[in-house]
XYZ file of C-alpha atoms in Angstrom:
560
model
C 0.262 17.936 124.621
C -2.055 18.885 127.331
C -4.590 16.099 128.845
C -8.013 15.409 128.402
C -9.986 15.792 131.928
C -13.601 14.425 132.508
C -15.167 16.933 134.208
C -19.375 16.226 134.982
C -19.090 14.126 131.522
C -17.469 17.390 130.218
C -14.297 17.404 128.061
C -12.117 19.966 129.263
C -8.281 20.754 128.122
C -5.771 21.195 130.969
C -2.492 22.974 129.975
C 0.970 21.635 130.526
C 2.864 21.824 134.201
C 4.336 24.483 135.060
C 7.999 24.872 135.060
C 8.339 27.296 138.120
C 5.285 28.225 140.600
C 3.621 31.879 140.469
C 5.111 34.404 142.817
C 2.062 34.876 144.951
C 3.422 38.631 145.625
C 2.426 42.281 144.218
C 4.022 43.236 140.579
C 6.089 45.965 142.327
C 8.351 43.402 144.434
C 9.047 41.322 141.144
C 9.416 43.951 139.276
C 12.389 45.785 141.883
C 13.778 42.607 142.658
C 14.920 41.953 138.937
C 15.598 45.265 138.300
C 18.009 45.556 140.654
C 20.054 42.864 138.917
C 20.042 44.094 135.435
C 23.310 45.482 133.847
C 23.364 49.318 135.378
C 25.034 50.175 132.169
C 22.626 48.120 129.818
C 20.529 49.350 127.876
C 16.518 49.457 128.850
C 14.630 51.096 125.771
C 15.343 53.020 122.806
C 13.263 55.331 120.848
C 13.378 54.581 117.240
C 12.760 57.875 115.843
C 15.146 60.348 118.080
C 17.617 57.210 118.628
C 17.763 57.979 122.583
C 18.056 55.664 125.304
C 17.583 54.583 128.592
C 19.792 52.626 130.733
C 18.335 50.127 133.270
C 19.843 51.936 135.785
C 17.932 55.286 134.744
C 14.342 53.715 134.134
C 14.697 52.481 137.829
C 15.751 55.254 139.641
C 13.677 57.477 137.976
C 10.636 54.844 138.302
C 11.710 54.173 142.577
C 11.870 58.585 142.355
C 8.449 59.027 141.054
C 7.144 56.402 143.357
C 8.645 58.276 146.451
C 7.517 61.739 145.045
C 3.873 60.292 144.565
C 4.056 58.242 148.110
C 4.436 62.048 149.634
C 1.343 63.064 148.679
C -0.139 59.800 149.751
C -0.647 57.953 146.429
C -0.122 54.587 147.408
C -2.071 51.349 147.792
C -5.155 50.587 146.121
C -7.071 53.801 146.549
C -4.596 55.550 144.325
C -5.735 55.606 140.927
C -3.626 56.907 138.030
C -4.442 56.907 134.004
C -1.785 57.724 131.834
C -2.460 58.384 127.644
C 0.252 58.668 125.567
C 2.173 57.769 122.565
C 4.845 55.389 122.764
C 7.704 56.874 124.741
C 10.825 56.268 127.309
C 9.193 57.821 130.185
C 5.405 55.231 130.036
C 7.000 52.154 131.507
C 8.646 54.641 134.569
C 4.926 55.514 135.529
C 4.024 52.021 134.837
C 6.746 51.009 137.467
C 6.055 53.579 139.672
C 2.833 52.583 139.824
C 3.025 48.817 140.212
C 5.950 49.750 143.144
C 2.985 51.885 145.114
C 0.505 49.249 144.973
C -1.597 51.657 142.735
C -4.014 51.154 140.324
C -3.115 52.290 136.604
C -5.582 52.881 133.882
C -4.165 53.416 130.649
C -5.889 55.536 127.985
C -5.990 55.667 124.326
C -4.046 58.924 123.155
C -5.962 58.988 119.997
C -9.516 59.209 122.121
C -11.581 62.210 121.113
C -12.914 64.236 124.095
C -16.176 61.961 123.837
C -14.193 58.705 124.702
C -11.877 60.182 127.435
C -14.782 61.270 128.875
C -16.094 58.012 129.676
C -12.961 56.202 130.151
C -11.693 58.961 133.107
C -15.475 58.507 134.408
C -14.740 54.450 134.402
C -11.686 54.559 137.125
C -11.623 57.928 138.072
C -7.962 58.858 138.595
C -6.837 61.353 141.103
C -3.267 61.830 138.600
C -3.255 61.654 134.827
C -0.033 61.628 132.876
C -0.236 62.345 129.375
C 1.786 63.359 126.613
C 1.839 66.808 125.325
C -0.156 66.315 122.438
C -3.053 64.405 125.333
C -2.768 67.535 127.492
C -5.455 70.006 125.355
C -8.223 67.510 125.843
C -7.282 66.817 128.907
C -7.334 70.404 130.563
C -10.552 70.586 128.871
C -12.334 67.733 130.900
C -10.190 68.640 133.731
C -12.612 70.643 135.462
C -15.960 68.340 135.481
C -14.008 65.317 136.287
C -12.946 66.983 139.722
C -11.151 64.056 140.868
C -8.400 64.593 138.962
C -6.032 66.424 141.222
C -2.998 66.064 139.286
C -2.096 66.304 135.692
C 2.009 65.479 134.641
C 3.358 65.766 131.353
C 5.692 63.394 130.183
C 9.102 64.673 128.425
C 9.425 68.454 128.938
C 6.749 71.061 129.188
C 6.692 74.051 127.647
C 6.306 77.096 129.904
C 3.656 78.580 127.834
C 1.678 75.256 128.342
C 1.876 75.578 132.631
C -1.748 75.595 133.626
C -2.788 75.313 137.394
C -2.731 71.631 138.751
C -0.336 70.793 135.417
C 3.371 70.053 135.931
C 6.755 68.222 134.114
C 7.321 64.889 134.696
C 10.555 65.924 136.111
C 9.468 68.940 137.820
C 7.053 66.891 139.867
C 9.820 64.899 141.165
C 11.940 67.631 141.797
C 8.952 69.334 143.409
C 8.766 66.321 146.002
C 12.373 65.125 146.633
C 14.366 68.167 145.481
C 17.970 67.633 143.656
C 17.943 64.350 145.640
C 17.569 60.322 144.693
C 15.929 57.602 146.509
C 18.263 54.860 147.337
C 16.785 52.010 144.756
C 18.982 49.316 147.147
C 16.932 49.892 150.213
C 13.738 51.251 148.377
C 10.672 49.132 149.593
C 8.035 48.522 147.092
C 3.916 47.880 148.263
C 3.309 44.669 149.981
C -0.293 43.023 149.572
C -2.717 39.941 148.383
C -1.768 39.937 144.492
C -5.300 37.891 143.803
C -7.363 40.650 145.371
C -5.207 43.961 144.607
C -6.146 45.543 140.674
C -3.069 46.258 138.708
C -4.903 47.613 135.801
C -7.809 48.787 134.821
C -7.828 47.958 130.844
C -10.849 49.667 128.378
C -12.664 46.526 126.748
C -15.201 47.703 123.992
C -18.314 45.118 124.254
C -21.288 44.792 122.457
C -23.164 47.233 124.675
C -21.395 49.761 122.741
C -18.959 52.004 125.122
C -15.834 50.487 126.596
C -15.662 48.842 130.342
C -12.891 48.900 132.393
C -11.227 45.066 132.532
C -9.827 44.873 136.201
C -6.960 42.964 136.196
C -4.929 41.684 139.137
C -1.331 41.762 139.809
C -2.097 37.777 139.644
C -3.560 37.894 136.784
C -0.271 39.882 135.245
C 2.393 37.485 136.870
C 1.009 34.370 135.235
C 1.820 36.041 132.232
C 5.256 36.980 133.464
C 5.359 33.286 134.406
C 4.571 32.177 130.811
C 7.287 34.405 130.008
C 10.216 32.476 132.000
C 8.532 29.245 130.316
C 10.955 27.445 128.042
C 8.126 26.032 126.617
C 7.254 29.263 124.947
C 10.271 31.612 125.156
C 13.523 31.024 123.272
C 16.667 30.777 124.594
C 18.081 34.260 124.134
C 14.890 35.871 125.110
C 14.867 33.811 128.429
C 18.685 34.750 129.138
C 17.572 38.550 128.840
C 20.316 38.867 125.293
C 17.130 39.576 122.916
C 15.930 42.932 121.244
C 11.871 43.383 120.975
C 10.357 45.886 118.528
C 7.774 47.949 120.901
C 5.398 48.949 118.323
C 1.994 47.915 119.643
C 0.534 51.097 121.491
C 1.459 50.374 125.403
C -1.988 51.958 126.407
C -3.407 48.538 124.794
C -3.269 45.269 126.812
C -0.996 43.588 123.934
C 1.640 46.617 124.220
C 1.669 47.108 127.842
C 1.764 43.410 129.060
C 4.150 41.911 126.641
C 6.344 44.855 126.917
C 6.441 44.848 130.848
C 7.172 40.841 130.344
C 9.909 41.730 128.208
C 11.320 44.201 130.626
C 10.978 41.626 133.173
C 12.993 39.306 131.453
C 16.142 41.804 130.595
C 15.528 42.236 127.122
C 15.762 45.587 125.134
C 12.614 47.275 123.761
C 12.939 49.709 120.574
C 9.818 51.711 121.442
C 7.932 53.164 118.053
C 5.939 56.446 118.817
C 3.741 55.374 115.312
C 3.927 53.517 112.803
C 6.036 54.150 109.496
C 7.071 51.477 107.614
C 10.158 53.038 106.751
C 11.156 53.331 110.118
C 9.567 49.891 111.299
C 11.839 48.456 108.518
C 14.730 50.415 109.322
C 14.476 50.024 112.943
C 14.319 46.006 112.480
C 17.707 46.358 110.625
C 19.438 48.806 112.686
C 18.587 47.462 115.985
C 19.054 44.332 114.716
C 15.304 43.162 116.472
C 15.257 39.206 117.402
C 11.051 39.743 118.181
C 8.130 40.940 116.674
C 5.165 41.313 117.859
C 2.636 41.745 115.256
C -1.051 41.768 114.549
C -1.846 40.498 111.023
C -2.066 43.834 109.111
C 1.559 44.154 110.204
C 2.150 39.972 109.325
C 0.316 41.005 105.850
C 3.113 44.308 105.325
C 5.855 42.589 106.183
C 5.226 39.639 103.687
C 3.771 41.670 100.733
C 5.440 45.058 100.627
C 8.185 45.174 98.328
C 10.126 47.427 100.865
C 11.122 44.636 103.141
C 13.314 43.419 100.036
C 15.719 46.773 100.835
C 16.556 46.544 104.153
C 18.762 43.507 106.332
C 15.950 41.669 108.516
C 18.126 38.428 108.954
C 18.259 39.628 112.847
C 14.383 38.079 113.464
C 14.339 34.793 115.327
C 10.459 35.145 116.594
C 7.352 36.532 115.471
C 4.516 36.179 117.671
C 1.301 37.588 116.045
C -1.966 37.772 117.742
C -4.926 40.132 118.025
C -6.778 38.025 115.427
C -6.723 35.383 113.578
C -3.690 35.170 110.715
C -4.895 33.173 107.532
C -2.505 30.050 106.906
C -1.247 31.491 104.060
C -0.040 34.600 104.884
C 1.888 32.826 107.782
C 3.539 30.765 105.717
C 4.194 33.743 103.610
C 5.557 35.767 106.362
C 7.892 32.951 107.549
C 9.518 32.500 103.799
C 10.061 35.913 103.958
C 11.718 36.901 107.294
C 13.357 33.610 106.872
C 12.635 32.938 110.754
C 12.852 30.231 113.094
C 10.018 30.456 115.086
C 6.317 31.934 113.432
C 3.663 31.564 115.746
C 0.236 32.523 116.828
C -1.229 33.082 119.925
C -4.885 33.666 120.972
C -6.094 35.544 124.216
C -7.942 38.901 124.844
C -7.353 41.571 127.354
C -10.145 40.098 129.706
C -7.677 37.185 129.782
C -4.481 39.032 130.484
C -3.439 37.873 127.090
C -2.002 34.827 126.067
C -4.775 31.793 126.404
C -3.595 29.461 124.420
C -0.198 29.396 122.205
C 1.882 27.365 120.093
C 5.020 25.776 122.004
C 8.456 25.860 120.600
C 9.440 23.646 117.938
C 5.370 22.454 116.843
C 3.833 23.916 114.083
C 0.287 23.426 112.794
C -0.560 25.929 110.225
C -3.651 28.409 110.943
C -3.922 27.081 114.466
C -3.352 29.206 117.563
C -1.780 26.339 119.541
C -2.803 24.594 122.461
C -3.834 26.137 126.271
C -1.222 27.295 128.111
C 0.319 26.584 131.524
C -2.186 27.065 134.584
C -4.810 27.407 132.506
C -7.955 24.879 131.414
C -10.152 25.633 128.188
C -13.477 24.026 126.447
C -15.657 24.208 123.561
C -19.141 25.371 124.832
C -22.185 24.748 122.803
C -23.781 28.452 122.930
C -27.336 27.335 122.771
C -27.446 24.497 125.154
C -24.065 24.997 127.377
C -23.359 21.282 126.727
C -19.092 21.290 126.027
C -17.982 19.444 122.362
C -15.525 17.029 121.627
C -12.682 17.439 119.167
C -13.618 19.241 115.834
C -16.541 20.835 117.019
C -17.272 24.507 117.026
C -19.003 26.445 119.548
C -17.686 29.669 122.148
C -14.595 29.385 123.575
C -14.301 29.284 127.198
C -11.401 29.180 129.904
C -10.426 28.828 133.616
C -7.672 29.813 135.385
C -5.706 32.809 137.525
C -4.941 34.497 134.331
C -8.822 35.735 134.290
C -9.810 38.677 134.773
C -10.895 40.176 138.446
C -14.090 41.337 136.730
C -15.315 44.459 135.055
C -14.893 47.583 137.427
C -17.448 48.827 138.837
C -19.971 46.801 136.662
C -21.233 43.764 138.730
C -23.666 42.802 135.624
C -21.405 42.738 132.721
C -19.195 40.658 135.408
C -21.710 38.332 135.677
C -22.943 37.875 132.217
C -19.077 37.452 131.114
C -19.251 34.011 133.218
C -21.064 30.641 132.737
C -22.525 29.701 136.341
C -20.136 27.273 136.899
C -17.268 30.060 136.411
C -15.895 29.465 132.922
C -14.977 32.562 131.124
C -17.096 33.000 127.953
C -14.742 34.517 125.649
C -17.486 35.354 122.886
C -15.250 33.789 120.074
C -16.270 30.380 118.434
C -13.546 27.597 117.182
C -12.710 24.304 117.514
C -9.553 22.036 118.479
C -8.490 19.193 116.603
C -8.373 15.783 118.407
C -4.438 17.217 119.553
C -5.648 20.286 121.314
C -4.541 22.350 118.981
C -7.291 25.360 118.769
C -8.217 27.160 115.836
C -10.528 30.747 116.053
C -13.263 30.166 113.056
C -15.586 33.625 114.006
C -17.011 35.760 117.005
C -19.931 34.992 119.059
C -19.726 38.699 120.015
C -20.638 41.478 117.301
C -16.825 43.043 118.057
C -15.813 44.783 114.763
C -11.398 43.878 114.680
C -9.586 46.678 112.782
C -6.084 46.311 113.373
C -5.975 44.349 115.948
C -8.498 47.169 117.970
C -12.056 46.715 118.956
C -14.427 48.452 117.498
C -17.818 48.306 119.210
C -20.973 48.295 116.776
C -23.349 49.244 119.229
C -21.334 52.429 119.781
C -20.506 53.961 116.656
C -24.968 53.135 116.488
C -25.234 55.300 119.363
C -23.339 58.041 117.531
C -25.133 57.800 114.588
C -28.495 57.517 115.366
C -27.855 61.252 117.190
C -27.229 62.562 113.757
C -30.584 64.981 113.142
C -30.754 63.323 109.818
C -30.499 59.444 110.757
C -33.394 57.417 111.733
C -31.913 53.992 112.461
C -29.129 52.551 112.019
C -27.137 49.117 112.186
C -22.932 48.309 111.919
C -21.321 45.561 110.662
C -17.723 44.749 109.614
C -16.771 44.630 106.285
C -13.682 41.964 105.605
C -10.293 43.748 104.643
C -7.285 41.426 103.982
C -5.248 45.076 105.217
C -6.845 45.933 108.199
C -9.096 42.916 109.515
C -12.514 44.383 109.103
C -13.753 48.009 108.402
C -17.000 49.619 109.994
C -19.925 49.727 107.665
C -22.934 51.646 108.415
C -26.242 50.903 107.007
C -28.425 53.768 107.560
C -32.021 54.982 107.294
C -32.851 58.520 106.449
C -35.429 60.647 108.220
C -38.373 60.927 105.722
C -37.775 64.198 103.949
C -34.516 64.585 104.738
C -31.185 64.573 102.011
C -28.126 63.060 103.779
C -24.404 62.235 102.061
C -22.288 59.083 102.918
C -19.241 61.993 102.962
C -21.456 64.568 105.801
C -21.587 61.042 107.768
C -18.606 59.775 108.281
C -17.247 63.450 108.681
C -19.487 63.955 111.513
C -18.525 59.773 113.149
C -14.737 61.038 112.439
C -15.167 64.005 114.560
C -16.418 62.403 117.863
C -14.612 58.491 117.761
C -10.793 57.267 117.038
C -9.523 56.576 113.507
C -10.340 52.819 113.601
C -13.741 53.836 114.539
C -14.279 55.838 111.766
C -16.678 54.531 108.978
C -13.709 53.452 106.364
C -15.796 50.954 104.817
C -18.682 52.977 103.752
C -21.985 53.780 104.544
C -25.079 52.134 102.475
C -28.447 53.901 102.768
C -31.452 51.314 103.055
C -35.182 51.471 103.748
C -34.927 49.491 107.097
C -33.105 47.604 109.394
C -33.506 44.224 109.814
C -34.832 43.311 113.359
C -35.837 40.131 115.498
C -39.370 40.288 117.178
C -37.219 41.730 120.441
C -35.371 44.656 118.257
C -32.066 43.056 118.101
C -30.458 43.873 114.675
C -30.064 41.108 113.093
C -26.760 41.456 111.725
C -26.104 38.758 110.149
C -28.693 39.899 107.669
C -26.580 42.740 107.150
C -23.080 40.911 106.845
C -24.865 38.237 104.341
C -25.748 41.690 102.163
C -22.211 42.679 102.380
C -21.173 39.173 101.295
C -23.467 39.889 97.590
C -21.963 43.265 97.337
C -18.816 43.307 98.369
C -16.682 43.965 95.325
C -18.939 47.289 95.284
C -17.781 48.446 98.861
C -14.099 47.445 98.688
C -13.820 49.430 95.310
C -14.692 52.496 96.995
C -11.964 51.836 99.562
């Protein structure tokens, strides 16, 4: 249980000691180090739907090779920057490596961005190489010539020679390009040396309520107090922790979620069963096949896997843990899911990408239903009174703040949304309200923020308003989430015609659909009105608009 501190009359939650001390060392040096000592004819990853593999033994060398070809042309070190937007696959976690071994900065992408989004994202960090998957590459040649800093663009898997464009290249034909038919010793391979507080690992897209994503800098600090969590036996089970435990690698690794709890698992020796998309078939068959001891869910997943009657047909007696996180999961589908799966350990987590993850989580062998557990290891958390700043006690709501070197570095290349994102005594306002019982357990009641959650992704109001209020038709606009046991929430749009003008709810969310990703899309409906409600300031008061939703939802969700 952690202990209460009195800090200036202020309650604040201190989490438990830690069981080893953080490597205060670059990602890259870890990272090789344990590497090196993995089984050379283990097993790393396996794709799901093509059944291939790759041995530990592989993903390094061809990780330390890719370094070295990259080092030639002098990407190394902090003013390298490389993106990479793809599906799940066996090559993203040897550009992920390669990356964290140069001391370089990775920005992952969404591979389901439209043109609009990549736009802004490549404009955020700026990458000199982007790697993408085949399917990325169209979009990408097309913004390839007014983002002129991108020198570089390699395609993961094989290209096609049709698809060669100038400045585009294989994955493996880069390398070869660089080293020729030969490999880089990985014994006597040196990975980047450096300050791990001060040196960005990634750069992460964060929607916030100003509408289009920032970039959430994150150190390689920041990412081995996670990796520290990870060795904790506090949290991790005993066949995870001894490397002998099979994850399912569904999330999308371009997400914070995918990429940081898959690089943890990695780190740890266990095998990942990558999923390029999800189909439950294969999700379900993969589980049994595999035979998967850890999922790692958001609740429309947790809400599948303990409704659908499919789970019923295949063996998923292999499951020992299911972490689910990305929002909050109701009490009763948790205890539905664990009945189910039949499981040991069910349990919840709460954290955000600004926080590297993991905040606060619910140790091994405690259970308190609906609550996301207590703060973790390192880490210090408090119950902030929005209005006045004063912290609460036990059982009080109010925003959700924390301390600690699992915090982000800041926002890059945004000094202001840095500073509004702290208190000015340096707590990190997390934009969620809850509360935590008088045993430090925490439990997430709502958000503070106007974040729309669909599927564990968010979706930024403000931007999809942006979009809309474009249309030639649309004279204002306002978005609110509309609650969906499925999905989390679904983007509503409440809209008000230019006078004179005829406009379908089918022409907009045709036109949203073609310029934003599918959980941006307007999926629960669009409702025409005569105005928007506004304070004296113009803010959109939506909780006007979500109380409307409240008397009429039965009409929206029948449309769905």
């Amino acid at each position: 249980m952690e202990s209460a501190l009195k800090e200036d009359n202020v309650h604040v939650l201190q989490g438990p000691p830690a069981t080893f001390p953080l490597l205060e060392e670059l990602l890259g040096l870890t990272l090789h180090r344990n590497l090196l000592e993995m089984p050379s004819g283990g097993v790393a990853m396996i794709d799901a739907f093509s059944n291939q593999t790759l041995l530990w033994r592989d993903l390094h060398q061809q990780a330390v090779n890719l370094a070295a070809a990259l080092r030639k042309l002098g990407y190394e070190g902090q003013s390298a920057i490389f993106s990479i937007s793809s599906e799940n696959c066996l090559d993203f976690f040897k550009v992920v490596l390669a990356a964290l071994f140069n001391g370089a900065v990775l920005a992952p992408l969404s591979h389901s961005y439209t043109n609009y989004e990549l736009e802004h994202s490549l404009a955020i960090s700026r990458p000199q190489v982007v790697f993408c998957s085949r399917a990325v590459l169209p979009k990408l040649l097309q913004l390839k010539e007014p983002h002129t800093h991108i020198k570089r663009i390699i395609v993961l898997g094989k290209l096609d020679a049709a698809s060669g464009q100038p400045g585009v290249e294989g994955l493996d034909e880069f390398i070869r390009s660089q080293l020729g038919d030969h490999s880089v010793d990985v014994n006597r391979f040196k990975p980047a040396e450096g300050d791990p507080k001060n040196s960005i690992a990634f750069i992460l897209c964060s929607s916030g309520t100003t509408g289009l994503p920032k970039g959430v800098a994150l150190s390689h600090m920041n990412i081995q107090v996670r990796l520290n969590h990870q060795r904790e036996p506090l949290y991790t089970p005993k066949n995870e922790l001894a490397g002998k435990s099979r994850m399912l690698g569904l999330m999308p690794f371009f997400h914070a979620y995918g990429l940081i709890v898959t690089l943890s698992s990695l780190n740890m020796g266990n095998t990942v069963v990558c999923l390029k998309r999800f189909d439950e078939d294969v999700l379900l068959r993969s589980i049994q096949t595999h035979r998967i001891t850890i999922l790692t869910l958001v609740p429309p997943l947790a809400i599948f896997l303990s409704k659908s009657d499919k789970v019923a047909h295949y063996d998923l007696s292999a499951v020992e843990t299911v972490y689910c996180a990305g929002a909050p999961l109701k009490a009763h589908t948790e205890a539905q899911l664990q009945l189910r799966l039949k499981c040991k350990d069910c349990r919840q987590a709460y954290g955000m990408t600004e926080t590297s993850l993991a905040v606060t989580s619910m140790p091994i062998g405690q259970l308190k239903s609906g609550s996301c557990g207590q703060v973790m290891t390192f880490l210090m958390a408090k119950v902030r009174d929005p209005q006045s700043g004063r912290s609460l006690g036990p059982n009080q709501v109010g925003e959700l703040c924390f301390k600690g070197p699992s915090i982000l570095m800041g926002y890059y290349k945004n000094a202001k949304a840095t500073r509004e994102a702290f208190t000015s005594d340096g707590w990190f306002r997390t934009g969620d309200l809850g509360y935590r019982d008088e045993e430090g357990y925490f439990f997430i009641i709502d958000r503070l923020k106007e974040l729309i959650k669909y599927n564990g992704f968010q979706v930024a109001p403000a931007e999809l308003e942006a979009i809309l209020v474009r249309h030639p038709k649309v004279s204002d606009v306002g978005v609110v989430g509309l609650p969906d046991e499925l999905v989390g929430e679904r983007p509503v749009a409440f809209v008000v015609t230019k006078e004179g003008c005829e406009l379908t709810e089918e022409e907009l969310k045709a036109y949203v659909a073609g310029l934003v990703s599918p959980q941006k899309r307007l999926s629960g409906g669009v409702h025409f009105v005569a105005s928007i409600p506004k304070n004296p300031s113009g803010k959109i008061l939506r909780r006007q608009l979500r109380d409307w939703l409240k008397i009429h939802r039965r009409s929206f969700q029948s449309k769905l």
